Amino acid sequence: MLDYQPASDLLNNNVILVTGAGDGIGRQAALSYGAHGATVVLLGKTVKKLEAVYDELLAQGSPEPAIIPLDLTGATKQNYQDMAATLRQQFGRLDGVLFNAGQLGALGPFEMIGEDEWDKVMQVNVKSQFLMTQALLPLLKDSKPASIVFTSSGVGKQGRAYWGSYAISKFATEGMMQVLAAELDGSGVRANCINPGATRTHMRARAFPAEAPSSLRTPADIMGPYLYLMGNDSLEVNGQSIDAQPDRIPGQTSQN
Ligand SMILES: NC(=O)c1ccc[n+]([C@@H]2O[C@H](COP(=O)([O-])OP(=O)(O)OC[C@H]3O[C@@H](n4cnc5c(N)ncnc54)[C@H](OP(=O)(O)O)[C@@H]3O)[C@@H](O)[C@H]2O)c1
């Protein structure tokens, strides 16, 4: 999947929402989707970062993107419904969503997980996706074929000591994808997960501060599955959880 070679016009005329589009993997996914013809809707917390990605998209000749500044920590059901209405009004369609924004939270013993910390991680990593999916499904169904891509993790498939609420939130993400995919089967809207594997980003550096970043693939190196799941080459793929880096075996190398 890492060597997937998409057509240069894979996402022409598609409108794709990317959460956490200002940094790390989300930033690269936004640039890659734009480079393959998509109009990208950049959702994130830090406006400056979103504006920088907006400028990069224009500079590389991609369709003009849109920015949705939103902190998922405090966002409400109404915020997502308003967002869906704005997207319908502005673009009339939504062909794909990449749920990528995530918080690592505090790593440490289960007994020490604070309630506030738990709530914050679950709010950003799980509840925001639940509410956003509910709000966006009518638009996605009207635009079918459409693709919903969730972001999982190695610790969302095999629990690991001290990964606390983050790991549990990723199990929930896998579960949400499976429930949704089963319900959507045959509807023209598909839902799948990507586990990016160890990737050179700020989140990874925070989880593994002693690790040499040069030992890791960059977000640009892992875009194959992100493009595959968003474009029409994956029309028959639903309910799958794809490892972007299957060559990095959990247990032999540390992954998050
Ligand atoms: N990197 C890895 O090795 C790895 C491995 C497995 C899974 N993942 C998953 O891959 C996804 C991307 O991770 P990454 O490594 O690219 O992380 P990152 O560099 O920390 O980027 C995370 C992005 O999410 C946004 N975000 C965080 N909290 C938010 C909030 N409350 N509201 C809106 N946006 C918010 C951030 O925005 P700001 O920059 O504005 O804060 C940032 O753009 C995450 O779901 C992560 O769990 C990563």
XYZ file of C-alpha atoms and ligand atoms in Angstrom:
304
model
C 0.000 0.000 0.000
C 2.926 2.346 0.646
C 3.821 2.049 -3.048
C 0.253 2.730 -4.282
C 0.488 4.855 -7.423
C -2.665 6.973 -7.743
C -3.720 8.686 -10.951
C -2.819 12.371 -10.791
C -6.522 13.258 -11.138
C -7.686 10.674 -8.549
C -9.625 13.249 -6.518
C -10.623 15.760 -9.209
C -13.896 17.533 -8.347
C -13.937 15.925 -4.901
C -14.483 17.931 -1.729
C -12.627 16.386 1.204
C -12.650 17.423 4.852
C -9.470 16.784 6.853
C -9.448 17.245 10.632
C -6.194 18.227 12.284
C -5.077 19.567 8.913
C -2.577 22.083 10.261
C 0.206 19.754 11.316
C 1.719 16.293 11.069
C -0.062 13.607 9.082
C -3.212 15.717 8.563
C -1.231 18.548 7.012
C 0.434 16.141 4.583
C -2.856 14.406 3.762
C -4.420 17.784 2.955
C -1.510 18.623 0.629
C -1.617 15.181 -1.014
C -5.388 15.276 -1.542
C -5.061 18.781 -2.995
C -2.220 17.637 -5.265
C -4.554 14.962 -6.662
C -7.269 17.452 -7.517
C -9.398 17.718 -4.377
C -10.823 20.846 -2.867
C -9.702 20.396 0.722
C -11.575 21.699 3.746
C -8.997 22.280 6.455
C -10.324 21.840 9.986
C -8.104 22.434 12.992
C -7.367 24.267 16.178
C -4.525 26.631 15.283
C -5.581 29.085 12.588
C -2.011 30.106 11.718
C -1.136 26.529 10.842
C -4.281 26.132 8.731
C -3.473 29.352 6.886
C 0.019 28.075 6.131
C -1.447 24.870 4.634
C -3.974 26.970 2.705
C -1.080 28.955 1.184
C 0.856 25.784 0.372
C -2.167 24.315 -1.401
C -2.563 27.418 -3.548
C 1.173 27.519 -4.248
C 1.140 23.933 -5.535
C -1.753 24.730 -7.874
C -4.498 22.877 -5.992
C -8.129 24.076 -5.996
C -8.783 26.840 -3.487
C -9.258 25.231 -0.057
C -11.485 26.325 2.814
C -10.632 26.741 6.480
C -12.771 25.718 9.455
C -11.158 26.860 12.695
C -12.553 24.613 15.416
C -11.224 23.339 18.724
C -12.740 19.883 19.031
C -12.369 20.017 22.812
C -15.283 22.406 23.167
C -17.216 21.781 19.950
C -20.892 20.898 20.252
C -23.411 18.964 18.179
C -24.748 22.343 16.977
C -21.257 23.364 15.772
C -21.083 20.242 13.594
C -24.584 20.707 12.249
C -23.751 24.319 11.353
C -20.560 23.113 9.697
C -22.486 20.571 7.617
C -24.958 23.274 6.542
C -22.102 25.592 5.540
C -20.407 22.845 3.511
C -23.675 22.061 1.732
C -24.235 25.723 0.966
C -20.664 26.455 -0.132
C -19.810 23.266 -2.046
C -23.056 21.323 -2.437
C -21.172 18.087 -1.778
C -18.741 16.213 0.446
C -16.926 13.223 -1.012
C -14.658 12.287 1.853
C -13.696 12.893 5.458
C -10.369 12.080 7.052
C -10.741 11.981 10.824
C -7.137 12.601 11.756
C -7.073 15.105 14.634
C -6.014 13.424 17.825
C -4.666 14.049 21.288
C -2.118 11.813 22.960
C -3.093 12.890 26.460
C -0.981 11.848 29.414
C 0.780 8.498 29.291
C 1.035 6.688 32.625
C -0.476 4.023 34.883
C -4.162 3.265 34.503
C -4.767 4.041 38.180
C -3.439 7.555 37.658
C -5.638 8.561 34.699
C -7.413 11.751 35.740
C -11.097 12.158 34.963
C -10.520 15.470 33.182
C -7.735 13.965 31.110
C -9.946 11.007 30.170
C -12.812 13.307 29.174
C -10.558 15.514 27.045
C -9.012 12.639 25.109
C -12.397 10.961 24.589
C -13.949 14.257 23.496
C -11.340 14.915 20.806
C -10.523 11.352 19.730
C -13.969 9.758 19.904
C -16.985 11.979 20.578
C -16.086 14.624 17.992
C -15.963 11.903 15.308
C -19.297 10.490 16.429
C -21.041 13.875 16.312
C -19.339 14.981 13.109
C -20.224 11.733 11.340
C -23.879 12.095 12.337
C -23.929 15.679 11.069
C -22.106 14.928 7.810
C -23.732 11.635 6.779
C -26.665 13.218 4.886
C -24.211 15.236 2.793
C -21.939 12.222 2.234
C -24.909 10.052 1.200
C -26.040 12.708 -1.281
C -22.521 12.798 -2.758
C -21.920 9.029 -2.995
C -19.600 7.336 -3.609
C -18.075 8.812 -0.471
C -15.380 7.726 1.944
C -14.942 8.130 5.702
C -11.442 7.384 6.936
C -10.763 7.111 10.666
C -7.295 7.173 12.214
C -6.419 4.299 14.467
C -3.195 3.171 16.105
C -1.264 0.043 16.982
C -2.376 0.546 20.595
C -5.989 0.628 19.398
C -5.706 -3.006 18.313
C -3.534 -4.449 21.062
C -3.680 -2.739 24.448
C -0.383 -1.653 25.961
C 0.582 -0.681 29.513
C 0.676 3.051 30.257
C -1.046 4.140 27.035
C -4.191 4.937 29.017
C -7.026 6.911 27.535
C -5.280 7.332 24.170
C -5.174 3.567 23.545
C -8.757 3.122 24.743
C -9.917 5.969 22.481
C -8.338 4.235 19.494
C -10.121 0.951 20.309
C -13.326 3.010 20.358
C -12.401 4.486 16.985
C -11.941 1.012 15.493
C -15.321 0.021 16.972
C -17.076 3.113 15.636
C -15.699 2.419 12.177
C -16.874 -1.224 12.288
C -20.403 -0.389 13.461
C -20.720 2.371 10.885
C -19.263 0.304 8.038
C -21.709 -2.543 8.745
C -24.645 -0.123 8.677
C -23.398 1.655 5.560
C -22.734 -1.531 3.592
C -24.172 -1.095 0.107
C -25.088 2.549 0.706
C -22.317 4.035 -1.436
C -20.605 5.496 1.625
C -17.731 3.430 3.020
C -15.853 3.639 6.314
C -12.375 2.353 7.048
C -9.472 2.929 9.442
C -5.817 3.675 8.858
C -3.181 2.961 11.446
C -0.355 5.226 10.268
C 2.263 3.442 12.392
C 5.300 5.205 13.792
C 5.541 8.480 11.850
C 7.772 11.519 12.253
C 5.453 14.100 13.865
C 5.189 16.182 17.034
C 2.878 13.603 18.610
C 5.359 10.820 18.015
C 8.207 12.917 19.440
C 6.159 13.570 22.570
C 5.427 9.855 23.025
C 9.010 8.757 22.339
C 11.298 11.705 23.191
C 14.490 9.625 23.070
C 13.849 8.269 19.582
C 15.814 9.573 16.590
C 13.269 11.178 14.239
C 15.454 10.154 11.311
C 14.608 6.505 12.091
C 10.960 7.141 11.204
C 9.060 7.512 7.969
C 7.699 10.989 7.327
C 4.007 11.738 6.746
C 4.803 12.115 3.021
C 6.198 8.549 2.966
C 2.895 7.018 4.137
C 0.402 8.788 1.882
C -0.293 5.718 -0.306
C -3.094 4.277 1.873
C -4.500 7.750 2.615
C -4.967 8.360 -1.093
C -6.135 4.810 -1.802
C -8.921 4.884 0.785
C -10.125 8.323 -0.322
C -10.248 7.647 -4.064
C -12.375 5.410 -6.270
C -9.789 2.583 -6.361
C -11.156 1.586 -2.924
C -14.863 1.663 -3.806
C -15.282 -1.971 -2.714
C -13.328 -1.551 0.528
C -15.514 -1.112 3.613
C -14.983 -1.961 7.285
C -11.241 -2.525 6.946
C -8.422 -1.401 9.227
C -5.303 -0.844 7.185
C -1.780 -0.632 8.566
C 0.131 1.985 6.610
C 3.444 0.456 7.655
C 2.948 -3.314 7.936
C 6.717 -3.763 7.724
C 7.099 -2.229 11.200
C 5.883 -5.101 13.348
C 4.392 -4.088 16.735
C 6.398 -5.625 19.545
C 9.623 -5.595 17.550
C 9.573 -1.846 17.171
C 7.748 0.636 19.367
C 4.666 2.033 17.694
C 1.824 4.284 18.689
N 2.592 9.990 14.456
C 2.441 8.731 14.773
O 3.427 7.987 14.947
C 1.057 8.128 14.899
C 0.931 6.760 15.099
C -0.338 6.190 15.226
C -1.462 6.993 15.131
N -1.317 8.341 14.945
C -2.542 9.145 14.825
O -2.461 9.948 13.647
C -3.196 11.154 13.810
C -2.313 12.339 13.495
O -1.249 12.325 14.395
P 0.074 13.212 14.206
O 1.202 12.356 14.626
O 0.076 13.871 12.882
O -0.177 14.263 15.380
P 0.206 15.817 15.517
O 1.438 16.111 14.750
O 0.171 16.078 16.978
O -1.017 16.527 14.812
C -2.300 16.419 15.367
C -3.241 17.369 14.677
O -4.503 17.295 15.356
C -4.915 18.609 15.682
N -5.665 18.650 16.937
C -5.292 18.170 18.138
N -6.213 18.481 19.068
C -7.202 19.176 18.435
C -8.392 19.783 18.844
N -8.773 19.776 20.124
N -9.158 20.427 17.929
C -8.769 20.468 16.641
N -7.633 19.916 16.182
C -6.852 19.284 17.066
C -3.618 19.390 15.851
O -3.863 20.775 15.720
P -2.862 21.871 16.369
O -1.543 21.637 15.715
O -3.510 23.139 16.043
O -2.831 21.553 17.839
C -2.771 18.815 14.728
O -3.058 19.442 13.513
C -3.711 11.130 15.263
O -5.044 10.663 15.285
C -2.792 10.130 15.949
O -3.398 9.521 17.059
C -0.087 8.922 14.832
